[in-house]
Coordinates of C-alpha atoms and ligand atoms in Angstrom, one line a residue:
M286 CA 0.1 27.7 35.6
G287 CA -3.4 28.7 34.6
S288 CA -4.8 32.1 35.8
K289 CA -7.5 32.1 38.4
P290 CA -11.0 32.1 36.9
G291 CA -12.4 35.6 36.8
V292 CA -16.0 36.8 37.5
M293 CA -16.9 36.8 33.9
Y294 CA -15.5 33.3 33.6
L295 CA -17.6 32.1 36.5
F296 CA -20.8 33.7 35.2
G297 CA -19.9 32.5 31.8
T298 CA -20.8 29.0 33.0
I299 CA -24.4 30.1 33.7
F300 CA -25.7 30.9 30.2
K301 CA -24.7 29.4 27.0
K302 CA -24.6 32.7 25.2
Y303 CA -21.9 35.3 26.0
K304 CA -24.5 38.1 25.5
W305 CA -26.7 36.7 28.3
N306 CA -23.8 36.3 30.6
F307 CA -22.8 39.9 29.9
V308 CA -26.4 41.1 30.6
F309 CA -26.6 39.1 33.8
V310 CA -23.3 40.5 35.2
V311 CA -24.3 44.0 34.3
L312 CA -27.7 43.6 35.9
L313 CA -26.3 42.0 39.0
I314 CA -23.7 44.7 39.6
S315 CA -26.2 47.5 38.8
M316 CA -28.8 45.9 41.1
T317 CA -26.3 45.9 44.0
G318 CA -25.5 49.5 43.3
F319 CA -29.2 50.4 43.1
I320 CA -30.0 48.7 46.4
I321 CA -27.2 50.6 48.3
F322 CA -28.2 53.8 46.6
D323 CA -31.9 53.3 47.4
F324 CA -31.1 52.6 51.1
V325 CA -29.0 55.7 51.4
V326 CA -31.6 57.9 49.7
Y327 CA -34.5 56.4 51.6
Y328 CA -32.9 56.8 55.0
S329 CA -31.5 60.3 54.3
I330 CA -35.0 61.5 53.4
R331 CA -36.5 59.8 56.4
N332 CA -34.0 61.3 58.8
Y333 CA -34.5 64.7 57.3
L334 CA -38.3 64.5 57.7
F335 CA -37.9 63.1 61.2
R336 CA -35.7 65.9 62.3
Q337 CA -38.0 68.5 60.8
T338 CA -41.1 67.0 62.5
F339 CA -39.4 66.9 65.9
D340 CA -38.0 70.4 65.5
E341 CA -41.4 71.7 64.7
M342 CA -43.0 69.8 67.6
R343 CA -40.3 70.9 70.0
M344 CA -41.0 74.5 69.1
K345 CA -44.8 74.0 69.6
T346 CA -44.3 72.3 72.9
E347 CA -41.9 74.9 74.2
L348 CA -44.2 77.7 73.1
S349 CA -47.2 75.9 74.7
V350 CA -45.4 75.6 78.0
V351 CA -44.5 79.3 78.0
I352 CA -48.1 80.1 77.3
L353 CA -49.3 77.7 80.0
E354 CA -47.0 79.1 82.6
Q355 CA -48.2 82.7 81.8
K356 CA -51.9 81.9 81.5
N357 CA -52.5 81.5 85.2
L358 CA -53.7 77.9 84.9
L359 CA -51.4 76.7 87.6
P360 CA -51.2 74.8 89.9
L361 CA -52.1 71.7 87.9
T362 CA -55.1 69.7 88.9
S363 CA -57.2 67.3 86.9
N364 CA -60.4 69.1 87.6
N365 CA -59.2 72.5 86.5
E366 CA -61.9 73.5 84.0
A367 CA -59.8 76.3 82.4
L368 CA -56.9 73.9 81.9
W369 CA -59.1 71.4 80.1
S370 CA -60.5 74.0 77.8
W371 CA -57.1 75.4 77.1
V372 CA -55.9 71.9 76.3
F373 CA -58.7 71.4 73.8
Q374 CA -57.9 74.8 72.3
L375 CA -54.3 74.0 72.0
K376 CA -55.0 70.7 70.4
S377 CA -57.0 72.3 67.6
I378 CA -54.2 74.9 67.0
V379 CA -51.2 72.5 67.0
N380 CA -53.1 69.6 65.5
S381 CA -51.6 67.2 68.1
R382 CA -52.8 65.3 71.2
V383 CA -52.0 67.4 74.3
S384 CA -51.3 65.7 77.6
I385 CA -50.6 67.4 80.9
I386 CA -48.7 65.1 83.3
D387 CA -47.9 66.0 86.9
S388 CA -44.4 65.5 88.3
A389 CA -45.3 62.1 89.6
G390 CA -46.3 60.8 86.2
N391 CA -50.1 61.0 86.6
V392 CA -52.0 62.3 83.6
L393 CA -54.1 65.3 84.6
C394 CA -55.5 66.3 81.3
D395 CA -55.5 64.6 77.9
S396 CA -57.1 66.1 74.8
D397 CA -57.8 62.6 73.4
V398 CA -59.1 60.9 76.6
R399 CA -62.4 61.6 78.3
R400 CA -62.1 63.5 81.6
E401 CA -63.6 60.7 83.8
Q402 CA -61.1 58.2 82.3
V403 CA -58.0 60.2 82.8
S404 CA -57.5 58.9 86.4
A405 CA -57.6 55.4 85.1
M406 CA -54.6 56.0 82.7
D407 CA -51.2 54.5 83.3
N408 CA -48.5 56.4 85.1
H409 CA -46.6 58.2 82.3
L410 CA -43.4 58.9 84.3
H411 CA -41.5 56.1 82.5
R412 CA -42.5 57.1 79.0
P413 CA -39.2 57.7 77.1
E414 CA -40.0 61.3 76.2
V415 CA -40.9 62.1 79.9
Q416 CA -37.7 60.4 81.1
E417 CA -35.7 62.4 78.6
A418 CA -37.4 65.6 79.7
I419 CA -36.5 64.9 83.3
T420 CA -32.8 64.3 82.5
A421 CA -32.2 66.5 79.4
G422 CA -34.6 69.4 79.8
W423 CA -36.9 68.1 77.0
G424 CA -37.7 64.8 75.5
Q425 CA -38.8 63.2 72.3
S426 CA -39.7 59.8 71.0
Y427 CA -41.3 58.1 68.0
R428 CA -43.2 55.0 69.0
I429 CA -46.5 53.2 69.1
S430 CA -48.9 54.7 71.7
D431 CA -50.2 52.4 74.3
T432 CA -53.3 54.5 74.6
V433 CA -54.3 55.0 70.9
N434 CA -52.3 52.1 69.4
R435 CA -50.7 54.2 66.7
R436 CA -47.2 55.3 65.8
L437 CA -46.8 58.8 67.1
F438 CA -44.2 61.6 67.5
Y439 CA -43.9 62.6 71.1
T440 CA -42.3 65.7 72.6
A441 CA -42.3 66.6 76.3
F442 CA -41.3 69.7 78.2
P443 CA -41.3 70.3 82.0
I444 CA -43.7 72.9 83.4
H445 CA -42.4 75.1 86.2
F446 CA -44.5 76.9 88.9
E447 CA -42.8 79.2 91.3
K448 CA -39.4 77.9 90.1
E449 CA -40.5 74.3 90.7
K450 CA -41.0 71.5 88.3
V451 CA -44.7 70.7 88.7
G452 CA -45.3 68.5 85.7
F453 CA -44.9 68.0 81.9
L454 CA -46.6 69.1 78.8
R455 CA -46.5 66.5 76.2
L456 CA -47.6 66.7 72.5
A457 CA -48.2 63.6 70.5
Y458 CA -48.4 64.1 66.8
Y459 CA -49.9 61.5 64.6
A460 CA -47.6 61.9 61.5
R461 CA -49.8 60.6 58.8
H462 CA -48.1 62.8 56.3
F463 CA -44.8 61.5 57.4
E464 CA -45.8 57.9 56.9
E465 CA -47.5 58.8 53.5
S466 CA -44.5 60.7 52.4
M467 CA -42.2 57.9 53.3
E468 CA -44.5 55.5 51.4
I469 CA -44.4 57.8 48.3
V470 CA -40.6 58.1 48.6
F471 CA -40.3 54.3 48.9
N472 CA -42.6 53.7 45.9
S473 CA -40.8 56.3 43.8
I474 CA -37.4 54.7 44.6
I475 CA -38.7 51.3 43.7
I476 CA -40.2 52.5 40.4
A477 CA -37.1 54.5 39.6
T478 CA -35.0 51.4 40.4
V479 CA -37.2 49.2 38.2
I480 CA -37.1 51.7 35.3
G481 CA -33.3 52.0 35.8
L482 CA -32.9 48.3 35.7
L483 CA -35.0 48.0 32.6
V484 CA -33.0 50.7 30.9
L485 CA -29.8 49.0 32.0
F486 CA -31.2 45.6 30.8
F487 CA -31.9 47.0 27.3
G488 CA -28.6 48.9 27.3
A489 CA -26.7 45.8 28.3
F490 CA -28.6 43.7 25.8
Y491 CA -27.8 46.2 23.0
L492 CA -24.2 46.5 24.2
G493 CA -24.0 42.7 24.4
T494 CA -25.3 42.4 20.9
I495 CA -22.7 44.9 19.6
V496 CA -19.9 43.3 21.5
T497 CA -20.8 39.7 20.5
R498 CA -21.6 40.5 16.9
P499 CA -18.0 40.4 15.7
I500 CA -17.4 37.3 17.9
L501 CA -20.4 35.6 16.4
R502 CA -19.1 36.5 12.9
I503 CA -15.8 34.9 13.8
V504 CA -17.6 31.8 15.2
G505 CA -19.7 31.6 12.0
T506 CA -16.6 31.8 9.7
A507 CA -14.6 29.5 11.9
Q508 CA -17.5 27.0 11.8
R509 CA -17.6 27.1 8.0
I510 CA -13.8 26.6 7.8
A511 CA -14.1 23.7 10.3
D512 CA -16.8 22.3 7.9
G513 CA -14.2 22.2 5.2
D514 CA -14.8 25.5 3.3
L515 CA -11.2 26.7 3.5
N516 CA -11.7 29.5 1.1
R517 CA -13.5 31.6 3.8
S518 CA -11.6 34.4 5.4
F519 CA -12.1 36.6 8.5
S520 CA -12.8 40.3 8.0
V521 CA -9.8 42.5 8.7
V522 CA -11.5 45.9 8.5
R523 CA -11.4 46.5 12.2
K524 CA -8.2 47.9 13.8
D525 CA -8.9 46.8 17.4
E526 CA -8.2 43.5 19.1
I527 CA -11.0 41.8 17.1
G528 CA -9.3 42.9 13.9
A529 CA -6.0 41.5 15.3
L530 CA -7.7 38.3 16.2
N531 CA -9.2 38.1 12.7
R532 CA -5.7 38.6 11.1
I533 CA -4.2 35.9 13.3
L534 CA -7.1 33.5 12.4
N535 CA -6.6 34.3 8.7
Q536 CA -2.9 33.5 9.1
L537 CA -3.8 30.2 10.8
T538 CA -6.3 29.4 8.1
T539 CA -3.7 30.1 5.4
R540 CA -1.2 27.8 7.2
L541 CA -3.9 25.2 7.7
K542 CA -4.7 25.4 3.9
Q543 CA -1.0 25.1 3.0
Q544 CA -0.6 22.1 5.3
I545 CA -3.7 20.4 4.0
N546 CA -2.7 21.1 0.4
L547 CA 0.8 19.7 1.2
I548 CA -0.6 16.6 2.9
S549 CA -3.2 16.0 0.1
D550 CA -0.5 16.6 -2.5
E551 CA 1.7 14.1 -0.8
R552 CA -1.3 11.7 -0.5
S553 CA -2.4 12.0 -4.1
K554 CA 1.2 11.6 -5.2
L555 CA 1.5 8.5 -3.1
K556 CA -1.9 7.3 -4.3
N557 CA -0.9 8.0 -7.9
I558 CA 2.3 6.1 -7.5
L559 CA 0.6 3.2 -5.8
T560 CA -2.2 3.2 -8.4
N561 CA 0.1 3.4 -11.4
L562 CA 2.5 0.8 -10.0
N563 CA 2.4 -2.4 -12.0
V564 CA 3.0 -4.1 -8.7
G565 CA 0.1 -5.1 -6.4
I566 CA 0.7 -3.6 -3.0
I567 CA -1.2 -4.5 0.2
A568 CA -0.5 -3.3 3.7
I569 CA -1.5 -5.6 6.6
D570 CA -1.5 -4.8 10.3
Q571 CA -0.4 -7.1 13.1
H572 CA -3.9 -8.5 13.5
E573 CA -3.8 -9.6 9.8
R574 CA -6.3 -6.9 8.9
I575 CA -5.9 -5.0 5.6
L576 CA -4.8 -1.4 6.0
N577 CA -4.6 -0.5 2.3
A578 CA -4.5 -2.1 -1.1
N579 CA -3.7 -0.5 -4.5
T580 CA -5.6 -0.8 -7.8
A581 CA -2.9 -3.0 -9.3
L582 CA -3.5 -5.6 -6.7
F583 CA -7.2 -5.9 -7.6
H584 CA -6.1 -6.0 -11.3
I585 CA -3.7 -8.8 -10.6
L586 CA -6.3 -10.7 -8.6
K587 CA -8.8 -10.0 -11.3
I588 CA -11.4 -8.7 -8.9
E589 CA -13.4 -5.4 -8.8
P590 CA -11.7 -2.7 -6.6
D591 CA -13.5 -2.6 -3.4
D592 CA -13.2 -1.1 0.1
V593 CA -11.2 -3.8 1.9
H594 CA -10.0 -1.6 4.8
Q595 CA -10.0 -3.5 8.1
K596 CA -11.0 -6.8 6.4
K597 CA -9.1 -9.9 7.1
M598 CA -6.2 -10.4 4.7
S599 CA -7.4 -14.0 4.0
A600 CA -10.5 -12.4 2.4
L601 CA -8.2 -11.2 -0.4
L602 CA -5.2 -13.4 -0.4
S603 CA -6.1 -17.1 0.0
W604 CA -2.8 -18.7 -1.1
D605 CA -0.9 -20.5 1.6
P606 CA 2.6 -19.4 0.5
I607 CA 1.6 -15.7 0.8
L608 CA -0.2 -16.2 4.1
A609 CA 2.8 -18.1 5.5
A610 CA 5.2 -15.4 4.3
V611 CA 3.1 -12.6 5.9
R612 CA 2.9 -14.4 9.2
S613 CA 6.6 -15.2 9.2
S614 CA 7.4 -11.5 8.5
L615 CA 5.1 -10.4 11.3
Q616 CA 6.5 -12.9 13.9
N617 CA 10.2 -12.9 12.9
N618 CA 10.4 -9.3 11.6
C619 CA 12.0 -10.6 8.4
T620 CA 11.4 -10.4 4.6
N621 CA 10.1 -13.3 2.6
S622 CA 9.8 -13.8 -1.1
G623 CA 8.9 -16.5 -3.6
E624 CA 6.7 -17.4 -6.5
F625 CA 3.8 -19.8 -7.0
Y626 CA 1.2 -20.6 -9.6
Y627 CA -2.5 -21.3 -9.6
Y628 CA -5.2 -21.8 -12.2
D629 CA -8.1 -19.5 -13.0
S630 CA -10.5 -19.0 -15.9
S631 CA -7.6 -17.7 -18.1
G632 CA -5.4 -20.6 -17.4
K633 CA -2.2 -21.1 -15.4
R634 CA -1.0 -17.9 -13.7
F635 CA 2.3 -17.2 -11.9
L636 CA 2.6 -14.7 -9.1
N637 CA 5.7 -13.5 -7.4
Y638 CA 5.4 -12.2 -3.8
F639 CA 7.7 -10.2 -1.5
S640 CA 6.6 -9.5 2.1
S641 CA 8.5 -7.0 4.3
P642 CA 7.8 -5.8 7.8
F643 CA 7.2 -2.0 8.4
S644 CA 6.3 0.1 11.4
I645 CA 2.8 1.6 11.3
S646 CA 3.3 4.1 14.1
E647 CA 6.3 6.4 14.7
D648 CA 7.3 4.7 17.9
E649 CA 8.0 1.6 15.8
L650 CA 6.0 -0.6 18.2
T651 CA 3.0 -1.2 16.0
R652 CA 4.2 -3.3 13.1
G653 CA 2.6 -4.4 9.9
V654 CA 3.6 -6.2 6.7
L655 CA 3.8 -4.8 3.2
V656 CA 3.2 -7.4 0.5
Q657 CA 4.2 -6.8 -3.1
L658 CA 2.6 -9.0 -5.6
T659 CA 3.7 -9.2 -9.2
D660 CA 2.0 -11.0 -12.0
I661 CA 4.8 -12.9 -13.8
T662 CA 2.6 -15.0 -16.0
E663 CA 3.7 -13.0 -19.1
L664 CA 7.3 -13.2 -18.1
K665 CA 7.0 -17.0 -17.6
H666 CA 5.3 -17.2 -21.0
L667 CA 8.1 -15.2 -22.6
E668 CA 10.6 -17.4 -20.9
A669 CA 8.9 -20.5 -22.3
I670 CA 8.9 -18.9 -25.7
R671 CA 12.6 -18.2 -25.4
R672 CA 13.3 -21.7 -24.3
N673 CA 11.2 -23.1 -27.2
F674 CA 13.0 -20.8 -29.5
V675 CA 16.4 -21.9 -28.4
A676 CA 15.2 -25.5 -28.6
S677 CA 13.7 -25.0 -32.1
A678 CA 16.7 -23.0 -33.3
S679 CA 19.1 -25.6 -32.1
H680 CA 17.0 -28.3 -33.7
E681 CA 16.7 -26.3 -37.0
L682 CA 20.5 -25.7 -37.0
K683 CA 21.3 -29.2 -36.1
T684 CA 19.5 -30.8 -39.0
P685 CA 21.6 -29.2 -41.8
L686 CA 24.8 -29.5 -39.7
T687 CA 24.2 -33.2 -39.2
S688 CA 23.7 -33.6 -42.9
I689 CA 26.8 -31.7 -43.7
I690 CA 28.9 -33.8 -41.3
G691 CA 27.4 -37.0 -42.7
Y692 CA 28.2 -36.0 -46.3
A693 CA 31.7 -34.9 -45.4
E694 CA 32.3 -38.2 -43.5
T695 CA 31.1 -40.2 -46.5
L696 CA 33.4 -38.2 -48.7
L697 CA 36.3 -38.8 -46.4
E698 CA 35.6 -42.4 -46.1
G699 CA 36.2 -42.9 -49.8
A700 CA 33.5 -41.3 -51.8
L701 CA 36.0 -38.7 -52.8
K702 CA 37.5 -41.2 -55.1
S703 CA 34.3 -41.4 -57.2
P704 CA 34.0 -38.1 -59.1
E705 CA 30.3 -38.7 -59.5
A706 CA 29.6 -39.3 -55.8
C707 CA 32.0 -36.5 -54.9
Q708 CA 30.0 -34.0 -57.0
R709 CA 26.6 -35.3 -55.6
F710 CA 27.8 -35.0 -52.0
I711 CA 29.5 -31.7 -52.4
K712 CA 26.2 -30.4 -54.0
R713 CA 24.3 -31.6 -50.9
I714 CA 26.8 -30.0 -48.6
Y715 CA 26.4 -26.8 -50.5
E716 CA 22.6 -27.0 -50.3
Q717 CA 22.7 -27.6 -46.5
S718 CA 25.2 -24.8 -46.0
R719 CA 22.9 -22.4 -47.9
R720 CA 20.0 -23.6 -45.7
L721 CA 22.1 -22.9 -42.7
E722 CA 22.9 -19.4 -44.1
F723 CA 19.2 -18.7 -44.7
L724 CA 18.4 -19.8 -41.2
V725 CA 21.2 -17.8 -39.5
S726 CA 20.3 -14.7 -41.6
D727 CA 16.6 -14.9 -40.7
M728 CA 17.5 -15.4 -37.1
L729 CA 19.8 -12.4 -37.2
K730 CA 17.0 -10.3 -38.8
L731 CA 14.6 -11.3 -36.1
S732 CA 17.1 -10.6 -33.4
K733 CA 17.7 -7.1 -34.9
L734 CA 14.0 -6.4 -34.9
E735 CA 13.6 -7.5 -31.4
H736 CA 16.3 -5.2 -30.3
D737 CA 14.0 -2.3 -31.4
I738 CA 16.6 -0.6 -33.5
P739 CA 15.2 2.7 -34.7
L740 CA 13.3 2.5 -38.1
K741 CA 14.7 4.5 -41.0
L742 CA 11.4 5.9 -42.1
R743 CA 11.4 7.4 -45.6
K744 CA 8.8 8.0 -48.2
I745 CA 8.4 5.0 -50.5
K746 CA 6.6 5.4 -53.9
L747 CA 4.9 2.0 -53.8
V748 CA 4.4 1.4 -57.5
P749 CA 8.1 1.6 -58.6
F750 CA 9.2 0.0 -55.3
L751 CA 6.9 -3.1 -55.7
N752 CA 7.5 -3.3 -59.5
R753 CA 11.2 -3.7 -58.8
I754 CA 10.6 -6.5 -56.2
V755 CA 8.0 -8.3 -58.3
D756 CA 10.5 -8.2 -61.3
T757 CA 13.1 -10.0 -59.2
F758 CA 10.6 -12.9 -58.8
R759 CA 9.5 -13.2 -62.4
E760 CA 12.2 -15.8 -63.2
K761 CA 11.4 -17.9 -60.2
A762 CA 7.7 -17.7 -61.0
A763 CA 8.3 -18.6 -64.6
L764 CA 10.1 -21.7 -63.6
K765 CA 6.8 -22.9 -62.0
K766 CA 4.7 -21.4 -64.8
I767 CA 3.1 -19.1 -62.3
D768 CA 1.6 -15.9 -63.6
I769 CA 2.9 -13.1 -61.3
S770 CA 1.3 -9.6 -61.7
F771 CA 1.2 -6.3 -59.9
N772 CA -2.1 -4.3 -60.0
Y773 CA -2.7 -0.7 -58.9
V774 CA -5.1 2.2 -59.6
D775 CA -3.0 5.2 -58.6
R776 CA 0.6 5.1 -59.5
N777 CA 1.5 8.0 -57.1
I778 CA 0.7 6.2 -53.9
G779 CA 3.3 6.8 -51.3
I780 CA 3.9 5.6 -47.7
K781 CA 6.3 6.3 -45.0
A782 CA 8.3 3.1 -44.1
D783 CA 11.7 1.6 -43.6
R784 CA 12.7 0.6 -47.2
E785 CA 15.0 -2.2 -46.3
L786 CA 12.5 -3.8 -43.9
F787 CA 9.7 -3.5 -46.4
V788 CA 11.8 -5.2 -49.0
T789 CA 12.1 -8.1 -46.5
V790 CA 8.3 -8.1 -46.0
F791 CA 7.5 -8.3 -49.7
E792 CA 10.3 -10.7 -50.5
N793 CA 9.0 -13.1 -47.8
L794 CA 5.3 -12.8 -48.8
I795 CA 5.9 -13.1 -52.6
D796 CA 8.4 -15.9 -52.1
N797 CA 5.9 -17.8 -49.9
A798 CA 3.1 -17.2 -52.4
I799 CA 5.3 -18.7 -55.2
K800 CA 6.6 -21.5 -53.0
Y801 CA 3.1 -22.6 -51.8
T802 CA 1.4 -22.2 -55.2
P803 CA 1.5 -25.2 -57.6
E804 CA 2.3 -24.9 -61.2
N805 CA 0.1 -22.8 -63.5
G806 CA -1.2 -20.8 -60.5
T807 CA -1.2 -17.0 -60.2
V808 CA 0.3 -14.6 -57.7
Q809 CA -1.0 -11.0 -57.5
V810 CA 0.4 -8.1 -55.7
Q811 CA -2.3 -5.4 -55.4
L812 CA -2.7 -1.8 -54.1
L813 CA -6.2 -1.0 -53.1
P814 CA -7.1 2.4 -51.5
V815 CA -9.3 1.8 -48.4
N816 CA -10.2 5.5 -48.1
N817 CA -8.6 8.8 -48.8
Q818 CA -6.0 8.2 -46.1
R819 CA -5.2 4.5 -46.2
V820 CA -4.0 2.0 -48.8
R821 CA -4.3 -1.8 -48.5
I822 CA -1.4 -3.9 -49.8
E823 CA -2.2 -7.5 -50.7
V824 CA -0.2 -10.5 -51.8
K825 CA -2.6 -13.0 -53.2
D826 CA -2.1 -16.5 -54.5
T827 CA -4.0 -19.4 -55.8
G828 CA -1.9 -21.9 -53.8
I829 CA -2.5 -24.6 -51.3
G830 CA -4.1 -22.3 -48.8
I831 CA -4.0 -22.5 -45.0
D832 CA -6.6 -24.1 -42.7
A833 CA -8.2 -21.5 -40.4
K834 CA -6.9 -23.3 -37.3
Y835 CA -3.3 -22.4 -38.3
H836 CA -3.9 -18.7 -39.1
E837 CA -2.6 -17.5 -35.8
R838 CA 0.2 -19.9 -35.5
I839 CA 1.9 -19.5 -38.8
F840 CA 3.1 -16.1 -37.6
Q841 CA 5.0 -17.8 -34.7
R842 CA 8.7 -18.6 -35.1
F843 CA 9.6 -21.9 -36.8
Y844 CA 6.0 -22.8 -37.1
R845 CA 5.2 -24.5 -40.4
V846 CA 2.0 -26.2 -41.4
D847 CA 3.8 -28.9 -43.3
K848 CA 7.4 -29.2 -42.0
A849 CA 8.6 -31.5 -44.8
R850 CA 7.1 -29.4 -47.6
S851 CA 8.5 -26.2 -46.1
R852 CA 12.0 -27.7 -45.9
E853 CA 11.6 -29.1 -49.4
V854 CA 10.9 -25.6 -50.7
G855 CA 13.7 -24.1 -48.7
G856 CA 11.7 -22.4 -45.9
T857 CA 13.1 -21.6 -42.5
G858 CA 9.8 -21.1 -40.6
L859 CA 10.9 -17.6 -39.7
G860 CA 9.6 -15.6 -42.7
L861 CA 6.1 -14.7 -41.5
A862 CA 7.3 -14.0 -37.9
I863 CA 9.7 -11.5 -39.4
V864 CA 6.9 -10.0 -41.6
K865 CA 4.5 -9.7 -38.6
H866 CA 7.2 -8.0 -36.5
I867 CA 8.0 -5.4 -39.2
I868 CA 4.4 -4.6 -40.0
E869 CA 3.6 -4.1 -36.3
R870 CA 6.6 -1.9 -35.8
H871 CA 5.2 0.3 -38.5
G872 CA 2.0 0.6 -36.5
S873 CA -0.2 -1.7 -38.6
K874 CA -1.3 -5.4 -38.5
I875 CA -1.1 -8.2 -40.9
Y876 CA -4.2 -10.2 -41.8
L877 CA -4.7 -13.5 -43.6
D878 CA -7.7 -14.7 -45.6
S879 CA -7.2 -18.2 -46.8
V880 CA -9.1 -21.3 -48.0
P881 CA -7.3 -24.6 -48.2
A882 CA -6.6 -25.7 -51.8
K883 CA -8.0 -22.3 -53.1
G884 CA -5.4 -19.9 -52.1
S885 CA -4.3 -17.2 -49.6
V886 CA -4.3 -13.4 -49.3
F887 CA -1.9 -11.7 -46.9
Y888 CA -2.8 -8.0 -46.5
F889 CA -2.1 -5.0 -44.3
D890 CA -3.1 -1.3 -44.4
M891 CA -0.8 1.7 -44.3
D892 CA -1.3 5.5 -44.1
M893 CA -0.7 7.2 -47.4
I894 CA 1.3 10.4 -47.6
Ligands
ADP238 P1 8.6 -20.9 -44.3 O1 10.0 -20.5 -44.4 O2 8.5 -22.3 -43.8 O3 7.8 -20.6 -45.4 P2 7.1 -18.9 -43.1 O4 7.1 -18.3 -41.7 O5 7.3 -18.0 -44.2 O6 8.1 -20.1 -43.1 O7 5.7 -19.5 -43.2 C1 5.2 -20.3 -42.1 C2 4.3 -21.4 -42.7 O8 3.1 -20.8 -43.2 C3 4.9 -22.1 -43.8 O9 5.6 -23.2 -43.4 C4 3.6 -22.6 -44.5 O10 3.1 -23.8 -43.9 C5 2.6 -21.5 -44.3 N1 2.5 -20.5 -45.4 C6 3.1 -19.3 -45.5 N2 2.8 -18.7 -46.7 C7 1.9 -19.5 -47.3 C8 1.1 -19.4 -48.5 N3 1.2 -18.2 -49.3 N4 0.3 -20.4 -48.8 C9 0.2 -21.4 -48.0 N5 0.9 -21.6 -46.9 C10 1.7 -20.6 -46.5

């Protein structure tokens, strides 16, 4: 139940500023007070002056009657000369009009009317003061005179002659002073009231300013807080209600700040999660309009992030499978998933989608759909590589196995009897078995590398390390009359690497260099400082070289430029794939410079320690 609106509340609707409402109320109340006070004062003064005037006149009239009765001017007649002159004399003394009226109401003498006109005057018996004098012994009235047309004070007293009432003596006083005095009183009251109201106006204005100042300060601070400056606070110096209000407002602001911080923390956490997700997320409402989309989605769709809020979902997702999934999720309140592919400038791309309904509002009535989009192109690519690898590996393994089976069958079918054939076939079986062993061992090495087993990083002094490896190949090189050498400038160069894996790297590179270099060629292993921190390690040959179009592919598994030749020299097609893997795991990259028929240089850089 709301309380009844108070006076201030009602007046508060008149002016927009509290101060003016305050001033208005104060002036209104004071003005009412002033008017009442003015009336009381004015009429008190007026009554007092009235009474005084009448008292004085009564006294004068009574005294005049006493004098008249003793002066031997009676009986009363209108042509009594002595009476007339006494009347004029009296008028000049009492400063009033003097009328002598007989008991029948006829005016006998009148100081303000000429003698010949007296008889034409009205009968005065019914004049209020005369009537009152008949009934009460004396009479008074304040009224406009019919004769002189002015407001006058009248007093009348009866005149007695030989104990009989023979007429009335009436004084009429033109109270100019009274009228003037009342006018002065009235003007003074009005001036005093106006001055009082002015003083009150300025007082109320000043008071209003003082009263509203802290309120205005609160309004100003609250406005700034509402505008977003949450670091503002209300002054708590005062100990009164305003101070209490400020303290409460400060508490409210603090709580507001905490709530906002909490919400914005949650929001930024959610935003960060959504932004850093590798999965594209898009929220769609029941009218198929976009509510939100994360950065990953734009990344997956390969478009610049843009404000897509409230746009139609088809503006962003134009693939039928996704559109159908979203609509089905919206209509049937179910989840849908699947994958599809399309072509863009980078080639064939695979996307995986998952659409699930969610409620937008707390009442669970407004529903939307959340779509997760994952780019699985890379995954598909890896899957294809794995399939290829399995196919290639099976194929590579099958070839020597088929040969072994073939030779064994031939032996079983009778070749065993011929010692010559027997030796030849067993030698072939041995060669193919060795080939199988190399293959399996290379595949195992690759598999180990792919399982990311930790590197055993140790300092390797490159000169003695490479010297030893090169020495193991001298015999093999000599067989092909290849000159193998190892050149270096600084014999103290050291690097940090996994010794066992680096042995594999150099064995493969030097072995390849010898294998693919014809007789009388050269193979050089070189250490070349790149700068103070890095050293370049090269394996250089003057062999058959590699056409630029194969430079990328020779590092792939089982890839060989010339399959027959590779097999002939005992290659597995895995060597360079292993080398590349090892170098990359050491944080570097292997490069190849090669010209067909001239030779090749495989090189990579390492940090020196
Ligand atoms: P392989 O066991 O067949 O040598 P690799 O992975 O070591 O397998 O090499 C892949 C292919 O790269 C080889 O089949 C060969 O065609 C080419 N190749 C590697 N090293 C050299 C080289 N030094 N000179 C010319 N060709 C090379």
